[in-house]
């Protein structure tokens, strides 16, 4: 287990498929098990928080990348699908190995430390959520559907 005092330093890897933070301890891969004690973790200069969030009509828990903090806190949730290998059906085809397919990240927002909810990145949804601040957000970040590609 990772000792989580005031702050702890460890090399972490985010396993998107299992939604877990992993680290090496004595050459063995370990998983952070006491996630309720985490405020946040840094992975490659990015900040991840283990949070309860609302996706559609149900509450879930998992790691979200925190992008901005203030009156509005923006998060991204990453996900992948696992696709099993496919054998070649003939000598003209090549087999396809097991692989992970990256899904489009899902955007989340909490307003003034409220419930973290997912939202669409089309302009009308963003304008409704951010109301007065939307013109400034659009000016700073450009086209919303491409925000996760910046940085």
Short mmCIF file of C-alpha atoms in Angstrom, two decimals:
data_model
loop_
_atom_site.label_atom_id
_atom_site.label_comp_id
_atom_site.label_asym_id
_atom_site.label_seq_id
_atom_site.Cartn_x
_atom_site.Cartn_y
_atom_site.Cartn_z
CA UNK A 1 0.00 0.00 0.00
CA UNK A 2 1.05 3.55 -0.63
CA UNK A 3 1.55 5.55 2.54
CA UNK A 4 -0.60 8.67 2.18
CA UNK A 5 0.66 11.13 4.78
CA UNK A 6 0.59 14.85 4.15
CA UNK A 7 2.16 14.22 0.77
CA UNK A 8 3.80 11.23 -0.81
CA UNK A 9 6.01 10.96 -3.87
CA UNK A 10 5.75 7.93 -6.13
CA UNK A 11 5.93 7.32 -9.85
CA UNK A 12 2.34 6.70 -10.93
CA UNK A 13 0.66 5.38 -14.03
CA UNK A 14 -3.03 5.88 -14.74
CA UNK A 15 -4.62 2.64 -15.92
CA UNK A 16 -7.60 4.03 -17.82
CA UNK A 17 -9.18 0.61 -18.48
CA UNK A 18 -9.29 -0.33 -14.78
CA UNK A 19 -9.64 3.32 -13.63
CA UNK A 20 -6.79 2.84 -11.15
CA UNK A 21 -3.52 4.55 -10.26
CA UNK A 22 -0.63 2.09 -10.28
CA UNK A 23 2.91 2.31 -8.90
CA UNK A 24 5.94 0.05 -8.47
CA UNK A 25 6.96 -1.15 -5.03
CA UNK A 26 9.83 -3.62 -4.73
CA UNK A 27 9.49 -4.42 -8.46
CA UNK A 28 5.81 -5.33 -8.01
CA UNK A 29 2.96 -3.38 -9.58
CA UNK A 30 0.65 -2.02 -6.86
CA UNK A 31 -2.66 -0.18 -6.98
CA UNK A 32 -3.65 2.72 -4.75
CA UNK A 33 -6.36 1.08 -2.66
CA UNK A 34 -7.23 3.78 -0.14
CA UNK A 35 -8.47 6.28 -2.74
CA UNK A 36 -10.82 7.99 -0.28
CA UNK A 37 -7.72 9.50 1.37
CA UNK A 38 -6.52 11.10 -1.86
CA UNK A 39 -7.00 14.78 -2.57
CA UNK A 40 -5.31 14.57 -5.96
CA UNK A 41 -2.42 12.93 -7.79
CA UNK A 42 -0.09 14.26 -10.46
CA UNK A 43 0.60 12.13 -13.53
CA UNK A 44 2.87 13.63 -16.20
CA UNK A 45 2.12 17.15 -14.96
CA UNK A 46 -1.65 16.58 -15.04
CA UNK A 47 -3.87 16.64 -11.95
CA UNK A 48 -6.25 13.73 -11.28
CA UNK A 49 -8.84 13.58 -8.48
CA UNK A 50 -10.83 10.58 -7.28
CA UNK A 51 -14.38 11.91 -7.14
CA UNK A 52 -18.04 10.97 -7.08
CA UNK A 53 -19.64 12.30 -10.25
CA UNK A 54 -23.01 12.12 -11.98
CA UNK A 55 -23.07 10.51 -15.42
CA UNK A 56 -26.50 10.78 -17.00
CA UNK A 57 -28.83 9.62 -14.19
CA UNK A 58 -26.47 7.66 -11.95
CA UNK A 59 -23.65 8.46 -9.56
CA UNK A 60 -20.25 6.86 -10.12
CA UNK A 61 -16.79 7.13 -8.64
CA UNK A 62 -13.50 7.32 -10.46
CA UNK A 63 -10.53 9.39 -11.52
CA UNK A 64 -11.20 12.67 -13.30
CA UNK A 65 -8.56 14.96 -14.74
CA UNK A 66 -9.01 18.41 -13.18
CA UNK A 67 -8.49 21.09 -15.82
CA UNK A 68 -9.61 24.35 -14.21
CA UNK A 69 -10.56 25.44 -10.71
CA UNK A 70 -12.61 28.45 -9.66
CA UNK A 71 -16.33 29.19 -9.57
CA UNK A 72 -16.50 26.42 -12.18
CA UNK A 73 -14.31 23.34 -11.95
CA UNK A 74 -13.80 21.51 -15.23
CA UNK A 75 -12.89 17.83 -15.45
CA UNK A 76 -12.30 15.21 -18.14
CA UNK A 77 -13.03 11.50 -17.76
CA UNK A 78 -11.05 9.12 -19.95
CA UNK A 79 -12.22 5.68 -21.03
CA UNK A 80 -11.15 2.88 -23.35
CA UNK A 81 -12.76 -0.25 -24.77
CA UNK A 82 -10.90 -3.54 -24.90
CA UNK A 83 -11.19 -5.39 -28.18
CA UNK A 84 -10.14 -9.04 -28.30
CA UNK A 85 -7.88 -10.26 -31.07
CA UNK A 86 -9.40 -11.40 -34.31
CA UNK A 87 -7.96 -14.30 -36.24
CA UNK A 88 -7.42 -13.98 -39.95
CA UNK A 89 -10.31 -15.59 -41.83
CA UNK A 90 -8.17 -16.28 -44.87
CA UNK A 91 -4.57 -16.02 -46.03
CA UNK A 92 -5.42 -12.61 -47.52
CA UNK A 93 -6.19 -11.11 -44.12
CA UNK A 94 -3.90 -10.36 -41.23
CA UNK A 95 -4.87 -11.19 -37.65
CA UNK A 96 -5.69 -8.22 -35.41
CA UNK A 97 -4.08 -8.40 -31.93
CA UNK A 98 -5.80 -7.50 -28.66
CA UNK A 99 -6.04 -3.74 -28.38
CA UNK A 100 -7.47 -0.84 -26.46
CA UNK A 101 -9.56 1.69 -28.34
CA UNK A 102 -9.60 5.17 -26.86
CA UNK A 103 -13.07 6.66 -26.45
CA UNK A 104 -13.84 10.36 -26.68
CA UNK A 105 -13.30 11.89 -23.22
CA UNK A 106 -16.42 13.00 -21.33
CA UNK A 107 -16.58 16.53 -19.93
CA UNK A 108 -17.70 17.24 -16.37
CA UNK A 109 -18.30 20.43 -14.44
CA UNK A 110 -19.11 21.43 -10.91
CA UNK A 111 -20.40 24.91 -10.22
CA UNK A 112 -19.31 26.44 -6.92
CA UNK A 113 -18.29 23.02 -5.49
CA UNK A 114 -21.64 21.43 -6.30
CA UNK A 115 -22.36 18.05 -7.88
CA UNK A 116 -19.96 17.06 -10.66
CA UNK A 117 -22.12 16.48 -13.75
CA UNK A 118 -21.32 15.53 -17.33
CA UNK A 119 -22.21 17.89 -20.15
CA UNK A 120 -22.07 17.99 -23.93
CA UNK A 121 -19.46 20.16 -25.55
CA UNK A 122 -21.74 21.63 -28.16
CA UNK A 123 -22.01 25.42 -27.99
CA UNK A 124 -25.63 25.54 -26.78
CA UNK A 125 -24.94 23.23 -23.79
CA UNK A 126 -21.85 25.19 -22.78
CA UNK A 127 -23.61 28.49 -23.14
CA UNK A 128 -26.42 27.25 -20.87
CA UNK A 129 -24.00 25.97 -18.19
CA UNK A 130 -21.63 28.92 -18.12
CA UNK A 131 -24.09 31.70 -19.02
CA UNK A 132 -22.28 34.99 -18.24
CA UNK A 133 -18.76 33.54 -18.50
CA UNK A 134 -19.24 31.72 -21.81
CA UNK A 135 -17.85 34.45 -24.11
CA UNK A 136 -14.65 34.62 -22.03
CA UNK A 137 -14.32 30.82 -21.93
CA UNK A 138 -14.80 30.62 -25.68
CA UNK A 139 -12.24 33.38 -26.24
CA UNK A 140 -9.66 31.67 -23.98
CA UNK A 141 -10.11 28.08 -25.14
CA UNK A 142 -11.43 28.30 -28.68
CA UNK A 143 -13.60 25.51 -30.05
CA UNK A 144 -14.92 23.55 -27.02
CA UNK A 145 -14.94 20.12 -28.65
CA UNK A 146 -11.14 20.32 -28.99
CA UNK A 147 -10.25 21.58 -25.48
CA UNK A 148 -8.77 18.25 -24.37
CA UNK A 149 -6.25 18.40 -27.23
CA UNK A 150 -4.62 21.58 -25.90
CA UNK A 151 -1.73 21.69 -23.48
#
